[in-house]
mmCIF file of C-alpha atoms in Angstrom:
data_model
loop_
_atom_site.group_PDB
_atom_site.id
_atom_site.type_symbol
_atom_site.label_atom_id
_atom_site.label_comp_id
_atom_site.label_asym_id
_atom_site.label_seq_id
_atom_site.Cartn_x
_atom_site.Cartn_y
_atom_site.Cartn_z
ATOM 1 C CA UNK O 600 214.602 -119.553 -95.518
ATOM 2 C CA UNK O 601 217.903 -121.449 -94.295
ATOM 3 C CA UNK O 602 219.162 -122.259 -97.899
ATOM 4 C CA UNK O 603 218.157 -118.586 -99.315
ATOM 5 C CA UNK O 604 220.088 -116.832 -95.904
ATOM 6 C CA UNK O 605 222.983 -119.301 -96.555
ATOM 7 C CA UNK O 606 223.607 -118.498 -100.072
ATOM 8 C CA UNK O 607 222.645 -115.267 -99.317
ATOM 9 C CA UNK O 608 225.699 -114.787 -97.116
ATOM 10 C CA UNK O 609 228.033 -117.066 -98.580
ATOM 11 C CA UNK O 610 227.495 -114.795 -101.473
ATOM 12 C CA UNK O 611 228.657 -111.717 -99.269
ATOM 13 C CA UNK O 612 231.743 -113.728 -98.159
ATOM 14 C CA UNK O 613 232.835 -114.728 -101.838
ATOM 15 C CA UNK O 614 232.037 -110.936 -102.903
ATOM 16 C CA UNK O 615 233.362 -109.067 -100.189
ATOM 17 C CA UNK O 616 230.054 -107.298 -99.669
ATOM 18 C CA UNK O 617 228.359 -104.592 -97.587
ATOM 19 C CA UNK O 618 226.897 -107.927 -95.616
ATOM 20 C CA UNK O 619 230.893 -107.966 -93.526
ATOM 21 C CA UNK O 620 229.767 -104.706 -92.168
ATOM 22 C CA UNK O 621 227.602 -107.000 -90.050
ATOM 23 C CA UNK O 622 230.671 -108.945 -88.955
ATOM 24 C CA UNK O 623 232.756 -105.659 -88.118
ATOM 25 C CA UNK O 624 229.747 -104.105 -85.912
ATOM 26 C CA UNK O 625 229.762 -106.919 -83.620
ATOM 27 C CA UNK O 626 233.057 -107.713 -83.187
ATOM 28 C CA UNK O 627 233.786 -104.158 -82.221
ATOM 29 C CA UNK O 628 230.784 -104.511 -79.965
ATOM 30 C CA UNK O 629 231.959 -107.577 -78.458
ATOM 31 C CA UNK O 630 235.449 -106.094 -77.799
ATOM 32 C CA UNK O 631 233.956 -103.037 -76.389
ATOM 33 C CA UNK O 632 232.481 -105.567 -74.150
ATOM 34 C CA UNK O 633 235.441 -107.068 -73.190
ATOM 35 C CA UNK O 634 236.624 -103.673 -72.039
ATOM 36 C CA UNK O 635 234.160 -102.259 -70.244
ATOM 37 C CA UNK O 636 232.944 -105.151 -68.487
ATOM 38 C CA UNK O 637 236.599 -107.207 -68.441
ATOM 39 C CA UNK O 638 236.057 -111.041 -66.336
ATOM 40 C CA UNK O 639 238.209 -113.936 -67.026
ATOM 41 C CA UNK O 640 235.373 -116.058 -65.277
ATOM 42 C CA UNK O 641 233.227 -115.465 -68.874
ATOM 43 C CA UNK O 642 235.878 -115.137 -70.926
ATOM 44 C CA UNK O 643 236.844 -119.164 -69.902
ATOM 45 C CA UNK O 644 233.134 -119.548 -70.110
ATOM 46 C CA UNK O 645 233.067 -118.201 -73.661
ATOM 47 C CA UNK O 646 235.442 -120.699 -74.340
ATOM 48 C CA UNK O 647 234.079 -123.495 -72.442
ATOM 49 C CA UNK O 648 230.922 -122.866 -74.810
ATOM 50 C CA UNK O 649 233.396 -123.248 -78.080
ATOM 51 C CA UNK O 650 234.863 -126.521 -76.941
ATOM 52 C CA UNK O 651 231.573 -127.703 -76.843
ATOM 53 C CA UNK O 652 231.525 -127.001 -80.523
ATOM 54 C CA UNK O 653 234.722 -129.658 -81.063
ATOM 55 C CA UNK O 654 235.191 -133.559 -82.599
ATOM 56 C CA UNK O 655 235.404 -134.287 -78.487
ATOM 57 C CA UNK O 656 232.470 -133.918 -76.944
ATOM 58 C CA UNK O 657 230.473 -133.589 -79.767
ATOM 59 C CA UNK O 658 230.662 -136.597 -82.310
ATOM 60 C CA UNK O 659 230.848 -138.623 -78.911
ATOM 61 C CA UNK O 660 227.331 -137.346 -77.897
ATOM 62 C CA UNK O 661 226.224 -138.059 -81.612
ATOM 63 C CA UNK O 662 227.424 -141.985 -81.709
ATOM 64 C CA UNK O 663 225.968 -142.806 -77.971
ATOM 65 C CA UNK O 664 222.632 -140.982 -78.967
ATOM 66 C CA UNK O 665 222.525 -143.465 -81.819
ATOM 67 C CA UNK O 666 223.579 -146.723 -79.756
ATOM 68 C CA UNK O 667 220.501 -145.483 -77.061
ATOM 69 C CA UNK O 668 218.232 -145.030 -79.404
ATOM 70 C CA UNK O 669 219.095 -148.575 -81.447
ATOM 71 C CA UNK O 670 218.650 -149.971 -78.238
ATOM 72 C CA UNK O 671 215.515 -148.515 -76.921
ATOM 73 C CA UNK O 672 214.020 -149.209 -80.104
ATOM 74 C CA UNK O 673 214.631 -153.086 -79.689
ATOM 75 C CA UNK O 674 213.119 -153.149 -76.477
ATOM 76 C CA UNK O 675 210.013 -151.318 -77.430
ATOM 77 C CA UNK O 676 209.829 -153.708 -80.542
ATOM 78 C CA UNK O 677 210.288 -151.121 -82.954
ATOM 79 C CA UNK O 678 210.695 -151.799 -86.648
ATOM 80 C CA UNK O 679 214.208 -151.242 -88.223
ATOM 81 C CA UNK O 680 215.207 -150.411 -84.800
ATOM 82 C CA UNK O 681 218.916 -150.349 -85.667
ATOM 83 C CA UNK O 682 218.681 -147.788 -88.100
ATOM 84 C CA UNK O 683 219.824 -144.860 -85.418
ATOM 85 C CA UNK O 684 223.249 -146.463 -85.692
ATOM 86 C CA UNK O 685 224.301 -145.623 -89.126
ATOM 87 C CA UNK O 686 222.410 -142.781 -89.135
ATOM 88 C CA UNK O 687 224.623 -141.690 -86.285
ATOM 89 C CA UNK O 688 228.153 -142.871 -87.906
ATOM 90 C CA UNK O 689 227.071 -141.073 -91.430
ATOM 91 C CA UNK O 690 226.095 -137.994 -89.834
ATOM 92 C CA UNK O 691 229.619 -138.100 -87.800
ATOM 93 C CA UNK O 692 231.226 -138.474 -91.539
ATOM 94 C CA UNK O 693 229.607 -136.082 -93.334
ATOM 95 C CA UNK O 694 230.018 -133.018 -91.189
ATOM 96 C CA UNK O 695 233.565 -132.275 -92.433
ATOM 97 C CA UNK O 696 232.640 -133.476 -95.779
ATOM 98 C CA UNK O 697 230.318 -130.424 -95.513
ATOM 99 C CA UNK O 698 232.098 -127.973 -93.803
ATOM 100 C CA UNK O 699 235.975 -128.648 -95.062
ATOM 101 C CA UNK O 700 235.325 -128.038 -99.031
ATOM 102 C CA UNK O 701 233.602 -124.664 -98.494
ATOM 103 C CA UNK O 702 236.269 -123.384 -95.736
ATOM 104 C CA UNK O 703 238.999 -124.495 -98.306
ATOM 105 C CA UNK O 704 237.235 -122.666 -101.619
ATOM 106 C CA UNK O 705 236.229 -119.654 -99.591
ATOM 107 C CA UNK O 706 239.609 -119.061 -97.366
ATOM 108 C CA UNK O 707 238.029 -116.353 -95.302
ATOM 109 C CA UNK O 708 240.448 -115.115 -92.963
ATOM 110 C CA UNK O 709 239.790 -114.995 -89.284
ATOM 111 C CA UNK O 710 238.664 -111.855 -86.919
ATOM 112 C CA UNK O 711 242.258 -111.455 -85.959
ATOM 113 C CA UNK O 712 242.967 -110.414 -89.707
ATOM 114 C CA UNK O 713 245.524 -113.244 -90.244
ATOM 115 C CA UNK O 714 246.798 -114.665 -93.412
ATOM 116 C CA UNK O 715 245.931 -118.158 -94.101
ATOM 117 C CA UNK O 716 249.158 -119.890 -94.405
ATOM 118 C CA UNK O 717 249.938 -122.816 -97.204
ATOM 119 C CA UNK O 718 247.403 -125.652 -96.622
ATOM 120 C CA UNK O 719 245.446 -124.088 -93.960
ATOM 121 C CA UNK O 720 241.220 -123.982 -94.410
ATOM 122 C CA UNK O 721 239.202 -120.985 -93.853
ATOM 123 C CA UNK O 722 237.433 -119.841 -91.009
ATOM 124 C CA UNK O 723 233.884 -119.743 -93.325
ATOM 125 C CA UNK O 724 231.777 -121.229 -92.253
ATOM 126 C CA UNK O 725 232.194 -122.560 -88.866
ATOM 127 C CA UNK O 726 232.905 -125.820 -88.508
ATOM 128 C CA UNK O 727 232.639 -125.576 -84.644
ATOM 129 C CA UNK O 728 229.262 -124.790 -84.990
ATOM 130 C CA UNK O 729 228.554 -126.819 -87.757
ATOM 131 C CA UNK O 730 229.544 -130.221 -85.437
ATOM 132 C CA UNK O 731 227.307 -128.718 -82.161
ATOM 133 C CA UNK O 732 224.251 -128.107 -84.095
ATOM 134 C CA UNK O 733 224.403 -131.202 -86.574
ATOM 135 C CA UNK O 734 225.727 -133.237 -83.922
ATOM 136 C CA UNK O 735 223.533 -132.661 -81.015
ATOM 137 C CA UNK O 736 220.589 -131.839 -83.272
ATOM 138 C CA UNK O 737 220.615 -135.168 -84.910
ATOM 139 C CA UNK O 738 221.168 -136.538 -81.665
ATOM 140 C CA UNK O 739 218.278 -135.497 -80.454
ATOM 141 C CA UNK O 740 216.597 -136.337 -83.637
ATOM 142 C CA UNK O 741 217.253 -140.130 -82.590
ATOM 143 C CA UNK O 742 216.393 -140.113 -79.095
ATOM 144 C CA UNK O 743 213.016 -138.370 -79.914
ATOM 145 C CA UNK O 744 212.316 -141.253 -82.372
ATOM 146 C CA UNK O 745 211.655 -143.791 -78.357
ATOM 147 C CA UNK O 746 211.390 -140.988 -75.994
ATOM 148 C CA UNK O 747 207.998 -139.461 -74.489
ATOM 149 C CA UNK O 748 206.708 -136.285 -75.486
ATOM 150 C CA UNK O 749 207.920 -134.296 -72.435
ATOM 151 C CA UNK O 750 211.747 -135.647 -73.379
ATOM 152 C CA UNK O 751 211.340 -134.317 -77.174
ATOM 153 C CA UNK O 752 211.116 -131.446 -76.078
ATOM 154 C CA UNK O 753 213.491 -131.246 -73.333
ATOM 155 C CA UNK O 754 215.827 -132.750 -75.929
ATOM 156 C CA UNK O 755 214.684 -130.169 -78.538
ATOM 157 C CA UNK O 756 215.402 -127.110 -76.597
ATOM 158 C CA UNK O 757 218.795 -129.017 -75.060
ATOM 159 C CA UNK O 758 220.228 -128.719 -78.414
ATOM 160 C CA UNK O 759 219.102 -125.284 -79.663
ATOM 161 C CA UNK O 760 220.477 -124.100 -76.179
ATOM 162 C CA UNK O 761 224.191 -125.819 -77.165
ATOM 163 C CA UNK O 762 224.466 -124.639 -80.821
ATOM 164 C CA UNK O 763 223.513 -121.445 -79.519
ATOM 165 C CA UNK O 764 225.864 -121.539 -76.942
ATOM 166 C CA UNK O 765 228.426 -122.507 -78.891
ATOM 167 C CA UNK O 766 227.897 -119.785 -81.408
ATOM 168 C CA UNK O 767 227.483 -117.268 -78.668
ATOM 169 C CA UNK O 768 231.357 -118.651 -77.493
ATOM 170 C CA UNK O 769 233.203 -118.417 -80.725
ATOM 171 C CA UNK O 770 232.178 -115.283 -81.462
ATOM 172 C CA UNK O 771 232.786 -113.861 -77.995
ATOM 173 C CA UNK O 772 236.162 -115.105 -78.113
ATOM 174 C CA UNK O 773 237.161 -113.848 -81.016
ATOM 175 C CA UNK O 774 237.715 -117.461 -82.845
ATOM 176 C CA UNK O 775 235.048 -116.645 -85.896
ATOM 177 C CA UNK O 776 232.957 -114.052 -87.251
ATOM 178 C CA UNK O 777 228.945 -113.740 -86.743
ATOM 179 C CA UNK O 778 228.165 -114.478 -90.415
ATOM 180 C CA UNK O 779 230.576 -117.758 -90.064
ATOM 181 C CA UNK O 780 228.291 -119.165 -87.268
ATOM 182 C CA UNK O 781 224.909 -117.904 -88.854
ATOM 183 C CA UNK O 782 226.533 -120.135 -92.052
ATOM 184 C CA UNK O 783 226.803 -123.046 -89.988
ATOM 185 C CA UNK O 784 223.034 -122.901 -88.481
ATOM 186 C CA UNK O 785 221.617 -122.973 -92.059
ATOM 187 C CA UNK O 786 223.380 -125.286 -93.139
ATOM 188 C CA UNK O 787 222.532 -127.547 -90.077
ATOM 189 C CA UNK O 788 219.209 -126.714 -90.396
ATOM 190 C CA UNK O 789 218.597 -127.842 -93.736
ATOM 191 C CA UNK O 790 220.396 -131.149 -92.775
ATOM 192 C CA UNK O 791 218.421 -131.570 -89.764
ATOM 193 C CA UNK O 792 215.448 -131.035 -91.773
ATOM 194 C CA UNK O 793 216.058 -133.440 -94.225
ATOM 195 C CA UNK O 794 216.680 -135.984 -91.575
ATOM 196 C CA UNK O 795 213.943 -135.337 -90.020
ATOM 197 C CA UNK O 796 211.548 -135.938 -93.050
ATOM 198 C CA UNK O 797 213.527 -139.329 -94.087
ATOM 199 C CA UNK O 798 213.593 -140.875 -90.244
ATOM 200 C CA UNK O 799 210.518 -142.570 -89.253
ATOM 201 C CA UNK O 800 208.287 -140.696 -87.514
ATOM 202 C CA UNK O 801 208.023 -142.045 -83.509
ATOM 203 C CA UNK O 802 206.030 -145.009 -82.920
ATOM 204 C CA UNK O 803 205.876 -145.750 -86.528
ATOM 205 C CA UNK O 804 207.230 -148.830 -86.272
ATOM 206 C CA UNK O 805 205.411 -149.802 -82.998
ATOM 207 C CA UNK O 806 201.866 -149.044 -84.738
ATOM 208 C CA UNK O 807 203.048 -151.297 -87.700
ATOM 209 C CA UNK O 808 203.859 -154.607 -85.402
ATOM 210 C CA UNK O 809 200.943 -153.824 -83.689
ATOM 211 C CA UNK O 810 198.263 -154.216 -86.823
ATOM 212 C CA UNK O 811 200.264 -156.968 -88.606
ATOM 213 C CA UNK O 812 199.887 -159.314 -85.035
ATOM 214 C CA UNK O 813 196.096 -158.253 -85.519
ATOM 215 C CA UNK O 814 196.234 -159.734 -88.739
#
């Protein structure tokens, strides 16, 4: 469903299509928001929420999720227990490998209707909200792999809650359009789900030490 809504859209972006109507309806909600209900406290918050969507604190989270988990794994005796680590510092590297090429080849202007000078990406899709959900998602990928089952989900609904606050902060501020975020969560989601099939499941690796010291 991810991969058919994502081409699905990126289609409407390349195309111009009826899909932007989408776009215009809630931006003009959101300013009508702004003006009837006008508070600097949640406009800072909306952009609080955005920052969270940057290189800093993101990729941070990301690399010291992966160093945790490494080193849980080794004290729980957990097979290929350093693997969290790369997995970590690839996923870091290949968010703007993802997200750069497409903002380049589609150029979509932002909601403030500006041109995009000489050299300067797109705003489609998001790449704010392509680092919170990959980054934190992943993140919590790892830690799930030597954490309880209470944790996983804790960490599970930690980093729904911060893409979707992120998301919910760009396009309150005016930085990106709906359809750029709703971009970005499909594409997390079908690298997050592709992670998630290829990483060990937890305990794996415990289970397997266990029967070969039977042996």
């Amino acid at each position: 469903m991810a991969a058919v809504l994502l081409l699905v859209v990126s289609w409407q972006v390349a195309a111009d299509g009826p899909l932007l109507g989408v776009d215009r309806s809630v931006r003009q909600a959101v300013r009508t928001a702004h003006l009837d209900f006008p508070s600097a406290l949640l406009d800072r918050f909306g952009h609080f929420l955005s920052d969270l969507g940057s290189g800093v604190p993101a990729v941070p989270v990301l690399l010291s999720a992966g160093a945790l988990a490494a080193w849980r794994g080794r004290r729980a005796g957990a097979g290929r227990w350093w693997l969290p680590l790369p997995v970590a510092a690839l996923t870091a590297g290949l968010i703007p490998l993802l997200v750069v090429p497409a903002k380049s080849a589609f150029a979509r202007p932002g909601p403030l209707g500006e041109a995009l000078t000489a050299g300067q990406w797109g705003w489609y899709p998001s790449g704010h909200t392509a680092t919170a959900t990959i980054s934190y998602g992943v993140a919590a990928l790892l830690l799930a792999r030597v954490a309880g089952p209470r944790a996983v989900r804790g960490l599970a609904a930690g980093a729904v809650l911060l893409s979707l606050g992120v998301g919910a902060g760009l396009v309150w501020s005016d930085f990106h359009w709906l359809l750029d975020v709703v971009a970005s969560w499909c594409l997390a989601v079908l690298v997050l789900w592709s992670l998630a099939r290829w990483l060990p499941r937890p305990g794996a690796g415990r289970r397997q030490a266990s029967g070969s010291s039977l042996r």
